[in-house]
């Protein structure tokens, strides 16, 4: 099953969805992964109802960071900005569908960080290593 997910990741890396610039986005943010140099900029157009009407991204980096951005860009269309802000690391990890090593986790989560930062209008924190829902279960 991992092979299917790996093929999907490579497909999104080689042929990213929603790639390119957007004229006059309503929301945008760019950031980088200081550990490896991946860079990502996201641009959002938001409708009067608060839903994401269009999304574009650009940047450079490894297959994981760029594929995650492409996959996430497909998923957030139609989502309200409030719902986008509630997304957590599981959103990205479920999209990728493969085990992500600790050293590659920030690569995978960069797209989530820039999407949430665009919605907030300021830099969001990196997602915690252990989601709150899992941390509560382990108590």
JSON list of C-alpha atoms in Angstrom, two decimals:
[
{"chain": "A", "resi": 1, "resn": "UNK", "atom": "CA", "xyz": [0.00, 0.00, 0.00]},
{"chain": "A", "resi": 2, "resn": "UNK", "atom": "CA", "xyz": [2.90, 2.38, 0.72]},
{"chain": "A", "resi": 3, "resn": "UNK", "atom": "CA", "xyz": [3.91, 2.08, -2.94]},
{"chain": "A", "resi": 4, "resn": "UNK", "atom": "CA", "xyz": [0.58, 3.59, -4.05]},
{"chain": "A", "resi": 5, "resn": "UNK", "atom": "CA", "xyz": [1.03, 6.51, -1.67]},
{"chain": "A", "resi": 6, "resn": "UNK", "atom": "CA", "xyz": [4.63, 6.98, -2.79]},
{"chain": "A", "resi": 7, "resn": "UNK", "atom": "CA", "xyz": [3.50, 7.10, -6.43]},
{"chain": "A", "resi": 8, "resn": "UNK", "atom": "CA", "xyz": [0.84, 9.69, -5.50]},
{"chain": "A", "resi": 9, "resn": "UNK", "atom": "CA", "xyz": [3.46, 11.78, -3.68]},
{"chain": "A", "resi": 10, "resn": "UNK", "atom": "CA", "xyz": [5.79, 11.66, -6.69]},
{"chain": "A", "resi": 11, "resn": "UNK", "atom": "CA", "xyz": [2.93, 12.57, -9.03]},
{"chain": "A", "resi": 12, "resn": "UNK", "atom": "CA", "xyz": [2.05, 15.65, -6.94]},
{"chain": "A", "resi": 13, "resn": "UNK", "atom": "CA", "xyz": [5.74, 16.58, -6.74]},
{"chain": "A", "resi": 14, "resn": "UNK", "atom": "CA", "xyz": [6.29, 16.32, -10.49]},
{"chain": "A", "resi": 15, "resn": "UNK", "atom": "CA", "xyz": [2.90, 17.80, -11.47]},
{"chain": "A", "resi": 16, "resn": "UNK", "atom": "CA", "xyz": [1.75, 19.97, -8.56]},
{"chain": "A", "resi": 17, "resn": "UNK", "atom": "CA", "xyz": [-1.87, 21.07, -8.41]},
{"chain": "A", "resi": 18, "resn": "UNK", "atom": "CA", "xyz": [-2.66, 24.76, -7.88]},
{"chain": "A", "resi": 19, "resn": "UNK", "atom": "CA", "xyz": [0.92, 25.81, -8.59]},
{"chain": "A", "resi": 20, "resn": "UNK", "atom": "CA", "xyz": [1.73, 29.40, -9.47]},
{"chain": "A", "resi": 21, "resn": "UNK", "atom": "CA", "xyz": [1.00, 32.94, -8.45]},
{"chain": "A", "resi": 22, "resn": "UNK", "atom": "CA", "xyz": [-2.35, 34.57, -7.77]},
{"chain": "A", "resi": 23, "resn": "UNK", "atom": "CA", "xyz": [-3.13, 38.18, -8.60]},
{"chain": "A", "resi": 24, "resn": "UNK", "atom": "CA", "xyz": [-4.29, 40.08, -5.51]},
{"chain": "A", "resi": 25, "resn": "UNK", "atom": "CA", "xyz": [-4.89, 37.23, -3.04]},
{"chain": "A", "resi": 26, "resn": "UNK", "atom": "CA", "xyz": [-7.04, 37.95, 0.00]},
{"chain": "A", "resi": 27, "resn": "UNK", "atom": "CA", "xyz": [-4.66, 36.07, 2.27]},
{"chain": "A", "resi": 28, "resn": "UNK", "atom": "CA", "xyz": [-1.07, 34.96, 1.79]},
{"chain": "A", "resi": 29, "resn": "UNK", "atom": "CA", "xyz": [1.91, 33.83, 3.76]},
{"chain": "A", "resi": 30, "resn": "UNK", "atom": "CA", "xyz": [5.35, 32.43, 3.09]},
{"chain": "A", "resi": 31, "resn": "UNK", "atom": "CA", "xyz": [7.70, 30.55, 5.33]},
{"chain": "A", "resi": 32, "resn": "UNK", "atom": "CA", "xyz": [10.54, 28.07, 5.24]},
{"chain": "A", "resi": 33, "resn": "UNK", "atom": "CA", "xyz": [11.79, 25.02, 7.01]},
{"chain": "A", "resi": 34, "resn": "UNK", "atom": "CA", "xyz": [15.05, 26.18, 8.61]},
{"chain": "A", "resi": 35, "resn": "UNK", "atom": "CA", "xyz": [16.31, 22.59, 8.91]},
{"chain": "A", "resi": 36, "resn": "UNK", "atom": "CA", "xyz": [16.43, 21.85, 5.19]},
{"chain": "A", "resi": 37, "resn": "UNK", "atom": "CA", "xyz": [15.68, 25.06, 3.31]},
{"chain": "A", "resi": 38, "resn": "UNK", "atom": "CA", "xyz": [12.25, 24.12, 1.91]},
{"chain": "A", "resi": 39, "resn": "UNK", "atom": "CA", "xyz": [10.32, 27.31, 1.08]},
{"chain": "A", "resi": 40, "resn": "UNK", "atom": "CA", "xyz": [6.62, 27.71, 0.49]},
{"chain": "A", "resi": 41, "resn": "UNK", "atom": "CA", "xyz": [4.26, 30.59, -0.25]},
{"chain": "A", "resi": 42, "resn": "UNK", "atom": "CA", "xyz": [0.49, 30.15, -0.23]},
{"chain": "A", "resi": 43, "resn": "UNK", "atom": "CA", "xyz": [-2.09, 32.57, -1.64]},
{"chain": "A", "resi": 44, "resn": "UNK", "atom": "CA", "xyz": [-5.81, 32.29, -0.89]},
{"chain": "A", "resi": 45, "resn": "UNK", "atom": "CA", "xyz": [-8.89, 33.90, -2.39]},
{"chain": "A", "resi": 46, "resn": "UNK", "atom": "CA", "xyz": [-11.75, 33.92, 0.12]},
{"chain": "A", "resi": 47, "resn": "UNK", "atom": "CA", "xyz": [-15.42, 34.46, -0.69]},
{"chain": "A", "resi": 48, "resn": "UNK", "atom": "CA", "xyz": [-17.92, 36.57, 1.21]},
{"chain": "A", "resi": 49, "resn": "UNK", "atom": "CA", "xyz": [-19.01, 33.43, 3.06]},
{"chain": "A", "resi": 50, "resn": "UNK", "atom": "CA", "xyz": [-15.50, 32.94, 4.45]},
{"chain": "A", "resi": 51, "resn": "UNK", "atom": "CA", "xyz": [-14.78, 29.89, 2.28]},
{"chain": "A", "resi": 52, "resn": "UNK", "atom": "CA", "xyz": [-11.59, 29.41, 0.29]},
{"chain": "A", "resi": 53, "resn": "UNK", "atom": "CA", "xyz": [-12.53, 29.89, -3.36]},
{"chain": "A", "resi": 54, "resn": "UNK", "atom": "CA", "xyz": [-9.06, 29.44, -4.82]},
{"chain": "A", "resi": 55, "resn": "UNK", "atom": "CA", "xyz": [-5.59, 28.58, -3.64]},
{"chain": "A", "resi": 56, "resn": "UNK", "atom": "CA", "xyz": [-2.17, 28.84, -5.24]},
{"chain": "A", "resi": 57, "resn": "UNK", "atom": "CA", "xyz": [1.25, 27.99, -3.92]},
{"chain": "A", "resi": 58, "resn": "UNK", "atom": "CA", "xyz": [4.82, 28.30, -5.04]},
{"chain": "A", "resi": 59, "resn": "UNK", "atom": "CA", "xyz": [8.19, 27.50, -3.60]},
{"chain": "A", "resi": 60, "resn": "UNK", "atom": "CA", "xyz": [10.83, 24.85, -3.71]},
{"chain": "A", "resi": 61, "resn": "UNK", "atom": "CA", "xyz": [11.95, 21.93, -1.65]},
{"chain": "A", "resi": 62, "resn": "UNK", "atom": "CA", "xyz": [11.87, 18.19, -1.30]},
{"chain": "A", "resi": 63, "resn": "UNK", "atom": "CA", "xyz": [9.22, 15.88, -2.70]},
{"chain": "A", "resi": 64, "resn": "UNK", "atom": "CA", "xyz": [7.47, 15.57, 0.68]},
{"chain": "A", "resi": 65, "resn": "UNK", "atom": "CA", "xyz": [7.06, 19.32, 1.25]},
{"chain": "A", "resi": 66, "resn": "UNK", "atom": "CA", "xyz": [5.95, 20.11, -2.29]},
{"chain": "A", "resi": 67, "resn": "UNK", "atom": "CA", "xyz": [3.62, 17.11, -2.61]},
{"chain": "A", "resi": 68, "resn": "UNK", "atom": "CA", "xyz": [2.03, 17.90, 0.76]},
{"chain": "A", "resi": 69, "resn": "UNK", "atom": "CA", "xyz": [1.37, 21.47, -0.44]},
{"chain": "A", "resi": 70, "resn": "UNK", "atom": "CA", "xyz": [-0.19, 20.22, -3.68]},
{"chain": "A", "resi": 71, "resn": "UNK", "atom": "CA", "xyz": [-2.37, 17.67, -1.90]},
{"chain": "A", "resi": 72, "resn": "UNK", "atom": "CA", "xyz": [-3.46, 20.13, 0.80]},
{"chain": "A", "resi": 73, "resn": "UNK", "atom": "CA", "xyz": [-4.27, 22.80, -1.80]},
{"chain": "A", "resi": 74, "resn": "UNK", "atom": "CA", "xyz": [-6.85, 20.46, -3.35]},
{"chain": "A", "resi": 75, "resn": "UNK", "atom": "CA", "xyz": [-8.44, 19.75, 0.02]},
{"chain": "A", "resi": 76, "resn": "UNK", "atom": "CA", "xyz": [-8.81, 23.29, 1.38]},
{"chain": "A", "resi": 77, "resn": "UNK", "atom": "CA", "xyz": [-10.86, 24.61, -1.56]},
{"chain": "A", "resi": 78, "resn": "UNK", "atom": "CA", "xyz": [-14.38, 25.18, -0.26]},
{"chain": "A", "resi": 79, "resn": "UNK", "atom": "CA", "xyz": [-13.26, 25.01, 3.37]},
{"chain": "A", "resi": 80, "resn": "UNK", "atom": "CA", "xyz": [-13.90, 28.04, 5.57]},
{"chain": "A", "resi": 81, "resn": "UNK", "atom": "CA", "xyz": [-10.90, 29.88, 6.96]},
{"chain": "A", "resi": 82, "resn": "UNK", "atom": "CA", "xyz": [-12.13, 28.97, 10.46]},
{"chain": "A", "resi": 83, "resn": "UNK", "atom": "CA", "xyz": [-12.08, 25.27, 9.53]},
{"chain": "A", "resi": 84, "resn": "UNK", "atom": "CA", "xyz": [-8.65, 25.68, 7.94]},
{"chain": "A", "resi": 85, "resn": "UNK", "atom": "CA", "xyz": [-7.35, 27.07, 11.24]},
{"chain": "A", "resi": 86, "resn": "UNK", "atom": "CA", "xyz": [-8.58, 23.96, 13.05]},
{"chain": "A", "resi": 87, "resn": "UNK", "atom": "CA", "xyz": [-6.60, 21.56, 10.87]},
{"chain": "A", "resi": 88, "resn": "UNK", "atom": "CA", "xyz": [-3.83, 19.64, 12.59]},
{"chain": "A", "resi": 89, "resn": "UNK", "atom": "CA", "xyz": [-0.89, 17.51, 11.58]},
{"chain": "A", "resi": 90, "resn": "UNK", "atom": "CA", "xyz": [-3.11, 14.47, 11.06]},
{"chain": "A", "resi": 91, "resn": "UNK", "atom": "CA", "xyz": [-4.69, 16.28, 8.10]},
{"chain": "A", "resi": 92, "resn": "UNK", "atom": "CA", "xyz": [-1.37, 16.33, 6.25]},
{"chain": "A", "resi": 93, "resn": "UNK", "atom": "CA", "xyz": [-0.14, 12.95, 7.45]},
{"chain": "A", "resi": 94, "resn": "UNK", "atom": "CA", "xyz": [-3.39, 11.30, 6.34]},
{"chain": "A", "resi": 95, "resn": "UNK", "atom": "CA", "xyz": [-3.05, 12.92, 2.91]},
{"chain": "A", "resi": 96, "resn": "UNK", "atom": "CA", "xyz": [0.51, 11.65, 2.53]},
{"chain": "A", "resi": 97, "resn": "UNK", "atom": "CA", "xyz": [-0.45, 8.18, 3.74]},
{"chain": "A", "resi": 98, "resn": "UNK", "atom": "CA", "xyz": [3.06, 6.99, 4.57]},
{"chain": "A", "resi": 99, "resn": "UNK", "atom": "CA", "xyz": [5.19, 6.94, 7.69]},
{"chain": "A", "resi": 100, "resn": "UNK", "atom": "CA", "xyz": [7.09, 10.21, 7.98]},
{"chain": "A", "resi": 101, "resn": "UNK", "atom": "CA", "xyz": [10.35, 10.14, 9.92]},
{"chain": "A", "resi": 102, "resn": "UNK", "atom": "CA", "xyz": [11.05, 12.70, 12.63]},
{"chain": "A", "resi": 103, "resn": "UNK", "atom": "CA", "xyz": [13.70, 14.33, 10.44]},
{"chain": "A", "resi": 104, "resn": "UNK", "atom": "CA", "xyz": [11.17, 14.84, 7.61]},
{"chain": "A", "resi": 105, "resn": "UNK", "atom": "CA", "xyz": [8.21, 15.90, 9.76]},
{"chain": "A", "resi": 106, "resn": "UNK", "atom": "CA", "xyz": [8.76, 19.66, 9.29]},
{"chain": "A", "resi": 107, "resn": "UNK", "atom": "CA", "xyz": [9.05, 19.07, 5.54]},
{"chain": "A", "resi": 108, "resn": "UNK", "atom": "CA", "xyz": [5.63, 17.43, 5.60]},
{"chain": "A", "resi": 109, "resn": "UNK", "atom": "CA", "xyz": [4.05, 20.06, 7.86]},
{"chain": "A", "resi": 110, "resn": "UNK", "atom": "CA", "xyz": [5.35, 23.21, 6.13]},
{"chain": "A", "resi": 111, "resn": "UNK", "atom": "CA", "xyz": [2.23, 23.48, 3.98]},
{"chain": "A", "resi": 112, "resn": "UNK", "atom": "CA", "xyz": [-0.01, 23.28, 7.05]},
{"chain": "A", "resi": 113, "resn": "UNK", "atom": "CA", "xyz": [2.05, 25.96, 8.76]},
{"chain": "A", "resi": 114, "resn": "UNK", "atom": "CA", "xyz": [1.77, 28.40, 5.84]},
{"chain": "A", "resi": 115, "resn": "UNK", "atom": "CA", "xyz": [-1.94, 27.70, 5.30]},
{"chain": "A", "resi": 116, "resn": "UNK", "atom": "CA", "xyz": [-2.73, 28.37, 8.94]},
{"chain": "A", "resi": 117, "resn": "UNK", "atom": "CA", "xyz": [-0.44, 31.41, 8.99]},
{"chain": "A", "resi": 118, "resn": "UNK", "atom": "CA", "xyz": [-2.27, 32.86, 5.97]},
{"chain": "A", "resi": 119, "resn": "UNK", "atom": "CA", "xyz": [-5.58, 32.36, 7.78]},
{"chain": "A", "resi": 120, "resn": "UNK", "atom": "CA", "xyz": [-4.25, 33.96, 10.95]},
{"chain": "A", "resi": 121, "resn": "UNK", "atom": "CA", "xyz": [-2.46, 36.79, 9.20]},
{"chain": "A", "resi": 122, "resn": "UNK", "atom": "CA", "xyz": [0.65, 35.98, 11.25]},
{"chain": "A", "resi": 123, "resn": "UNK", "atom": "CA", "xyz": [3.10, 33.13, 11.68]},
{"chain": "A", "resi": 124, "resn": "UNK", "atom": "CA", "xyz": [1.52, 30.03, 13.17]},
{"chain": "A", "resi": 125, "resn": "UNK", "atom": "CA", "xyz": [3.52, 27.77, 15.43]},
{"chain": "A", "resi": 126, "resn": "UNK", "atom": "CA", "xyz": [4.85, 24.45, 14.16]},
{"chain": "A", "resi": 127, "resn": "UNK", "atom": "CA", "xyz": [2.44, 21.64, 14.95]},
{"chain": "A", "resi": 128, "resn": "UNK", "atom": "CA", "xyz": [3.41, 19.80, 18.15]},
{"chain": "A", "resi": 129, "resn": "UNK", "atom": "CA", "xyz": [5.15, 16.45, 17.91]},
{"chain": "A", "resi": 130, "resn": "UNK", "atom": "CA", "xyz": [2.23, 14.82, 19.72]},
{"chain": "A", "resi": 131, "resn": "UNK", "atom": "CA", "xyz": [-1.26, 16.05, 18.87]},
{"chain": "A", "resi": 132, "resn": "UNK", "atom": "CA", "xyz": [-3.28, 17.20, 21.89]},
{"chain": "A", "resi": 133, "resn": "UNK", "atom": "CA", "xyz": [-5.85, 14.44, 21.30]},
{"chain": "A", "resi": 134, "resn": "UNK", "atom": "CA", "xyz": [-3.13, 11.76, 21.59]},
{"chain": "A", "resi": 135, "resn": "UNK", "atom": "CA", "xyz": [-1.42, 13.46, 24.52]},
{"chain": "A", "resi": 136, "resn": "UNK", "atom": "CA", "xyz": [-4.71, 13.46, 26.45]},
{"chain": "A", "resi": 137, "resn": "UNK", "atom": "CA", "xyz": [-5.24, 9.74, 25.78]},
{"chain": "A", "resi": 138, "resn": "UNK", "atom": "CA", "xyz": [-1.80, 8.86, 27.15]},
{"chain": "A", "resi": 139, "resn": "UNK", "atom": "CA", "xyz": [-2.49, 10.45, 30.54]}
]
